[in-house]
Structures are given as C-alpha cells and as structure tokens.
PDB file of C-alpha atoms in Angstrom:
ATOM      1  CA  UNK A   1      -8.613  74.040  22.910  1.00 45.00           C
ATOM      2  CA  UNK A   2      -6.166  72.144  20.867  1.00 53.00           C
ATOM      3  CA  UNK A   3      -8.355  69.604  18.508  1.00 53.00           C
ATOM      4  CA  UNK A   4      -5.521  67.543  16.546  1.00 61.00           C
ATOM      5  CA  UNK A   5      -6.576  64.410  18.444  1.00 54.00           C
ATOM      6  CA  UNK A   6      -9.673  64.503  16.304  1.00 54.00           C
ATOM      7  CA  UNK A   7     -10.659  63.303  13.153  1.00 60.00           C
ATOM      8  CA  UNK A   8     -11.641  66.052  10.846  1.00 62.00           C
ATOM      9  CA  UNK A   9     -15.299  65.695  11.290  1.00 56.00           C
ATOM     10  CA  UNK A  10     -15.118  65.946  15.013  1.00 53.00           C
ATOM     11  CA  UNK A  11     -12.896  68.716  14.387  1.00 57.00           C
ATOM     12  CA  UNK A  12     -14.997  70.909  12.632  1.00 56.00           C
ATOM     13  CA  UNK A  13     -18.126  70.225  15.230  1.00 50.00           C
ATOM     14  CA  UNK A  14     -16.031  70.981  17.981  1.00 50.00           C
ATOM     15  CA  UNK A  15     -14.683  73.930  16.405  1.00 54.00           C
ATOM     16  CA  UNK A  16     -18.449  75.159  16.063  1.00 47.00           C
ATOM     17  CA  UNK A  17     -19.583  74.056  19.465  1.00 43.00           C
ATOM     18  CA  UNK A  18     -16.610  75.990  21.297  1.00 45.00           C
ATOM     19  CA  UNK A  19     -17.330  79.406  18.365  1.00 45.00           C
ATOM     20  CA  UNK A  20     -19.556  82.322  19.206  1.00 43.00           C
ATOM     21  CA  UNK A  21     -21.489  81.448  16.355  1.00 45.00           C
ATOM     22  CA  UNK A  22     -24.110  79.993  17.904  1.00 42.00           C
ATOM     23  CA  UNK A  23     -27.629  81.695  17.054  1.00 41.00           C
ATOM     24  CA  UNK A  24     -29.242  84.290  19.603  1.00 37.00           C
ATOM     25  CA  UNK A  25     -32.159  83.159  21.177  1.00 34.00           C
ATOM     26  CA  UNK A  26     -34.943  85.922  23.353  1.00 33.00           C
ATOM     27  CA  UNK A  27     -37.118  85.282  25.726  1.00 32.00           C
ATOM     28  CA  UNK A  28     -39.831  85.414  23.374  1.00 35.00           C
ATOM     29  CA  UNK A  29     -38.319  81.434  21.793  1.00 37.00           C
ATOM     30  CA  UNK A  30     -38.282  80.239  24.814  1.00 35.00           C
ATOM     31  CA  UNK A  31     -40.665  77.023  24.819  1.00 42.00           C
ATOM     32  CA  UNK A  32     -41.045  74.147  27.477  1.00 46.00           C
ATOM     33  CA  UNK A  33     -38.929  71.400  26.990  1.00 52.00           C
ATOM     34  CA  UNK A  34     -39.970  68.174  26.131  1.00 60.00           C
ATOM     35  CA  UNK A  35     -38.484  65.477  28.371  1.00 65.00           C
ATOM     36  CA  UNK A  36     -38.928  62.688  26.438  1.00 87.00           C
ATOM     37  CA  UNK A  37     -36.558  63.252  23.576  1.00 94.00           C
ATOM     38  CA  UNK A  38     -33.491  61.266  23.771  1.00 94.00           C
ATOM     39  CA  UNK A  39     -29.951  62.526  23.564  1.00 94.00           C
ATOM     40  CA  UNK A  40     -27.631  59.903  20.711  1.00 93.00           C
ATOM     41  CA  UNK A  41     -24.584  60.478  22.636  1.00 90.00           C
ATOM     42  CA  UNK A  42     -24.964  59.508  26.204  1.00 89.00           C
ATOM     43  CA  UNK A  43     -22.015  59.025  28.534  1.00 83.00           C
ATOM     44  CA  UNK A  44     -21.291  55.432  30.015  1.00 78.00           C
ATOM     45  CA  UNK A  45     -22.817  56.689  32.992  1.00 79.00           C
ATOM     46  CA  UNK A  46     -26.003  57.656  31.917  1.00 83.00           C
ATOM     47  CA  UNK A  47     -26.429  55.142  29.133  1.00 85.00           C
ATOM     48  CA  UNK A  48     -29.618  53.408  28.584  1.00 88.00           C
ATOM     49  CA  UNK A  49     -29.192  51.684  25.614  1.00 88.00           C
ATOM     50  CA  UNK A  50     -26.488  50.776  23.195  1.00 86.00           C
ATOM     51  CA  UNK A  51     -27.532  53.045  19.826  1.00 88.00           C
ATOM     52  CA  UNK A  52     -24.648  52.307  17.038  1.00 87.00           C
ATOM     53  CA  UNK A  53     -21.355  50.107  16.980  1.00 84.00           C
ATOM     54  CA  UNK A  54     -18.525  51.563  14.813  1.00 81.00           C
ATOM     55  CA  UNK A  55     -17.609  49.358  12.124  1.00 71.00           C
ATOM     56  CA  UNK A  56     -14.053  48.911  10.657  1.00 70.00           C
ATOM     57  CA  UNK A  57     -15.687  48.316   7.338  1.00 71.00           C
ATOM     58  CA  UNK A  58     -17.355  51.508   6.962  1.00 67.00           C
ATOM     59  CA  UNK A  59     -15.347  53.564   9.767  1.00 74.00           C
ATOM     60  CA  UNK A  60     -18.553  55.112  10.999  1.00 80.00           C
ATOM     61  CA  UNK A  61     -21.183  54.165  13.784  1.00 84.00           C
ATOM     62  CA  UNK A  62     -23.771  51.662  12.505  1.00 84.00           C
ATOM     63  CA  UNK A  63     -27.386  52.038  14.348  1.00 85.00           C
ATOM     64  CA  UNK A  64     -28.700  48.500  15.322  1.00 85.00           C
ATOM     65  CA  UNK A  65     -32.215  48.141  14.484  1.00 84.00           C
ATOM     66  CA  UNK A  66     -32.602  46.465  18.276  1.00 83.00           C
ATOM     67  CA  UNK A  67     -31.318  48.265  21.272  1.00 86.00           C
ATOM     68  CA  UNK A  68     -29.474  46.452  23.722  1.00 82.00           C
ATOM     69  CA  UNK A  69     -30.404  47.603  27.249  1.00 81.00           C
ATOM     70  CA  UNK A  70     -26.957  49.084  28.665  1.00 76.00           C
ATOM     71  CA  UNK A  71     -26.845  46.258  31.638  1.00 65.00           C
ATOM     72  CA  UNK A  72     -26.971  43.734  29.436  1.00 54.00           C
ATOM     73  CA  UNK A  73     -23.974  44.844  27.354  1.00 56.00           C
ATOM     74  CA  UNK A  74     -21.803  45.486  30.597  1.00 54.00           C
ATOM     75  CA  UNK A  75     -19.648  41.415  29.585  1.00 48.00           C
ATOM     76  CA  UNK A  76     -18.395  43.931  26.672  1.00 54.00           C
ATOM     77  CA  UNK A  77     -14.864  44.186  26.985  1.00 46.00           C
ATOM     78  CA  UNK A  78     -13.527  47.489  28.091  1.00 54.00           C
ATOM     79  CA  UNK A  79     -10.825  49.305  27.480  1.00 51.00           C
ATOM     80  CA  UNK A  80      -8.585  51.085  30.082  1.00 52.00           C
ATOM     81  CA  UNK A  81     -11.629  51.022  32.300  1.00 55.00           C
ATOM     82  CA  UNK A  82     -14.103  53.011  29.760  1.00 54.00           C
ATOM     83  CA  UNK A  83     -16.388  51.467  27.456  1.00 52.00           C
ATOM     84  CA  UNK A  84     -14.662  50.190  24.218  1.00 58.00           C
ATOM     85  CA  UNK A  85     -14.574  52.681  22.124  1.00 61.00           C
ATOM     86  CA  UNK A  86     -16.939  51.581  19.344  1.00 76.00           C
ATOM     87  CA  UNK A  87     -20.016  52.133  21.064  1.00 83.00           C
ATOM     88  CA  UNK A  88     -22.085  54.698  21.178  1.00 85.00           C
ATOM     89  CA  UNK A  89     -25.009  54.956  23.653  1.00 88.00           C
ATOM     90  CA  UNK A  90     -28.182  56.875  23.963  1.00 91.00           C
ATOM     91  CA  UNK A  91     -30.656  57.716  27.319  1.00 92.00           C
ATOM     92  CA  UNK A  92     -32.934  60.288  28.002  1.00 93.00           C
ATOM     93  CA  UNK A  93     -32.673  63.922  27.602  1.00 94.00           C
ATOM     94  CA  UNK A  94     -31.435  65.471  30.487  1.00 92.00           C
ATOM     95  CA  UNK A  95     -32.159  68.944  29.271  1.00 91.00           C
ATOM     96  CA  UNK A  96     -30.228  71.824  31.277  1.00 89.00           C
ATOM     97  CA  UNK A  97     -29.064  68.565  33.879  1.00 91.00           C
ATOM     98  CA  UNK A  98     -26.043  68.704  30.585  1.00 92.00           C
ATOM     99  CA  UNK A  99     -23.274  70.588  29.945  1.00 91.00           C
ATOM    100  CA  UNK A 100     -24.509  70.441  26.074  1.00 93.00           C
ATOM    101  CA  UNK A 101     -27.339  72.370  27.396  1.00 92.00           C
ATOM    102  CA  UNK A 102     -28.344  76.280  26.502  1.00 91.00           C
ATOM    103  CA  UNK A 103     -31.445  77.889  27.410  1.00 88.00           C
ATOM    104  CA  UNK A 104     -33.774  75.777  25.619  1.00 89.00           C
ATOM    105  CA  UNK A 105     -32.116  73.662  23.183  1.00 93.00           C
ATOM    106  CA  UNK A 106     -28.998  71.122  23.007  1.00 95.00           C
ATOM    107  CA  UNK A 107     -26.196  72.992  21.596  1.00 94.00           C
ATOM    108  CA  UNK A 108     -23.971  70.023  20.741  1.00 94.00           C
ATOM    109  CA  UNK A 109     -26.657  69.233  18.712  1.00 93.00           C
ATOM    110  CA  UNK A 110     -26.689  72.605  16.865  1.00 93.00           C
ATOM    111  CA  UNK A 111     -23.270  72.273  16.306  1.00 92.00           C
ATOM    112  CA  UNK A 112     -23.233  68.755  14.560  1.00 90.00           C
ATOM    113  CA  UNK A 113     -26.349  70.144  12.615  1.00 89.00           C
ATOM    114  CA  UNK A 114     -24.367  72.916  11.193  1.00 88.00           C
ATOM    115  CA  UNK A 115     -21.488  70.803  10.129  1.00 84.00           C
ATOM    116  CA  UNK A 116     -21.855  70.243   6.801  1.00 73.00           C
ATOM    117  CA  UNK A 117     -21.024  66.805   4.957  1.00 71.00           C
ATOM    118  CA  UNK A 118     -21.791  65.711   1.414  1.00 64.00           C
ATOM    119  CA  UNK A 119     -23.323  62.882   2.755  1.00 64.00           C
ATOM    120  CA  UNK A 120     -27.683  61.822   1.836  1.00 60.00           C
ATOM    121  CA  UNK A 121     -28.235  60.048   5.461  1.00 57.00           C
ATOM    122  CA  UNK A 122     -32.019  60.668   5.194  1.00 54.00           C
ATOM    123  CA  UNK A 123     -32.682  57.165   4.114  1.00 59.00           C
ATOM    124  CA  UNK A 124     -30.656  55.474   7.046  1.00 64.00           C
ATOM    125  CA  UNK A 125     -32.400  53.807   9.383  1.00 77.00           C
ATOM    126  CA  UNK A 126     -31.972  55.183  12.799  1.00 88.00           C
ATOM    127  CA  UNK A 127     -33.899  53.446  15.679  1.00 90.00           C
ATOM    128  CA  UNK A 128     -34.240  56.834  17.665  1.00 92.00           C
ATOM    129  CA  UNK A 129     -35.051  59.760  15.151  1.00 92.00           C
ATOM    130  CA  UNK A 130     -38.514  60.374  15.867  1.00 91.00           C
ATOM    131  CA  UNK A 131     -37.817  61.095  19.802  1.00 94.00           C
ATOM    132  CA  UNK A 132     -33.808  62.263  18.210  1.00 95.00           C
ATOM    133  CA  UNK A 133     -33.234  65.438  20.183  1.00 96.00           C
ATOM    134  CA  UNK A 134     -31.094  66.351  17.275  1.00 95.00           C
ATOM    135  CA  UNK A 135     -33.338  65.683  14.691  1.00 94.00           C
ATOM    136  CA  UNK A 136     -36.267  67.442  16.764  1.00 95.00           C
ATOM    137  CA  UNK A 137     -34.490  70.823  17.236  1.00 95.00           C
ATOM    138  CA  UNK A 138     -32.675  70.564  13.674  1.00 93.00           C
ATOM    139  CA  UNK A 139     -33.834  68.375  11.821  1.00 91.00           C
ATOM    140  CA  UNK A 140     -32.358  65.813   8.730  1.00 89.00           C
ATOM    141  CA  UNK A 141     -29.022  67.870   8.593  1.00 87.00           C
ATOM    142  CA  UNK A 142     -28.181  66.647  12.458  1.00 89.00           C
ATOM    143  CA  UNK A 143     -28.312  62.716  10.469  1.00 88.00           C
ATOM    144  CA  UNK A 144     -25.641  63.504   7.952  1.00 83.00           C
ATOM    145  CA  UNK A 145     -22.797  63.804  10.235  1.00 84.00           C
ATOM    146  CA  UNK A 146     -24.009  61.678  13.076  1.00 86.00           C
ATOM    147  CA  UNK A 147     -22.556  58.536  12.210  1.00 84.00           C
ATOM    148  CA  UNK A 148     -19.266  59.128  11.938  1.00 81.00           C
ATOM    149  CA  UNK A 149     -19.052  61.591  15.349  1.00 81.00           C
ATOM    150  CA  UNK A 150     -17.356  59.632  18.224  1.00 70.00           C
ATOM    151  CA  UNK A 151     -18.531  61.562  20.840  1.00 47.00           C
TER     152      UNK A 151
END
C-alpha cells in the first residue's frame, strides 16, 4: 500500500493498522461486545452525527460540544459528491458489521492507540469519550492522535 498521500500522522497509523503487529488475542479474551459504544470515524453513509470540524487555525479536527444530527447538516456543501472534507462523523458501533473489525475489538482503533504523539489530549473535551470505542478498548492514548486523523 503506497501511503505518500498521507500526512505523517495518518501515515504512521496506517502503517500499524496494515503491520502484523497487532496483539494475539485466545479464546479465553474473548468477551461480548457492547453495542452501544460509538465508533469517531463513521463513513457518510452511516453517519449519525457530525463529531469534529477541522479547523485551518489549528489544522486538526475540533469536537463541537453539540452534535449536529447528520440530516440536518446534509445543506453542507460537498465536494466532488463526498462530504467536505472537514468533517468528521460518528454513529454506532457496528462491531464485526466493519471492516475495522477483529474478533472482539476495533483494530483501527488499536492502531491509532499505538501511534504515539507528544501531544497531553486528556483535558480536551470530547462529546463522545465515555461511550468512545477507542477510548473503551484503549483508553487516553486513542485521544492523543485523534484529532488530527482524517479518516
């Protein structure tokens, strides 16, 4: 997979998502799944809400503090017939209904949990990390790179 087209962050997620890195898991971890987490990087499609709107300012993802319900955001201009680029949206966990999915966990959200940044997000306000399906499988370290991934 060639990754030039991405910034450096997304690079180094992406090279960890598509790596054999990615820890062993037995039968014995296996745990049901909670379906009520929600997954911060939702495709157009399955978008329930808008989560974060990159800002030029900052060149990261900024999380609004009030969710915009996806149908009400659909006057947003679009660009080449996708959604413009500096939104990102969030639904509900679709657990092993994703590609992201393996076995039990979200493995894109492994990956942008093992990225590491020099970056203290833990004070950041995000609207979604109690029910974060990032932050519930890995915790604070899944924050520090997740606004500036434009996934």
């Amino acid at each position: 997979m060639n990754l030039d087209q991405y910034s450096p962050i997304e690079r180094k997620v992406l090279g960890k998502y598509f790596s054999d890195d990615e820890p062993s898991v037995s039968k014995h971890d296996l745990s049901p799944v909670d379906t009520s987490l929600i997954c911060p990087s939702a495709d157009r499609e399955m978008a329930e809400v808008v989560l974060a709107i990159r800002t030029d300012i900052h060149e990261r993802f900024e999380f609004l503090e009030e969710l915009p319900r996806v149908p009400l955001m659909l006057h947003v201009q679009e660009h080449n017939g996708r959604p413009h680029p500096t939104m990102r949206f969030a639904a509900r966990c679709v657990n092993a209904a994703c590609s992201h999915w393996s076995i039990s966990s979200c493995r894109l959200g492994w990956s942008v949990s093992s990225v590491s940044i020099a970056v203290d997000r833990s004070e950041d306000s995000c609207p979604i990390r109690e029910k974060c399906r990032w932050f519930v499988e890995n915790g604070i370290s899944a924050c520090q790179v997740c606004p500036w991934l434009g996934i």
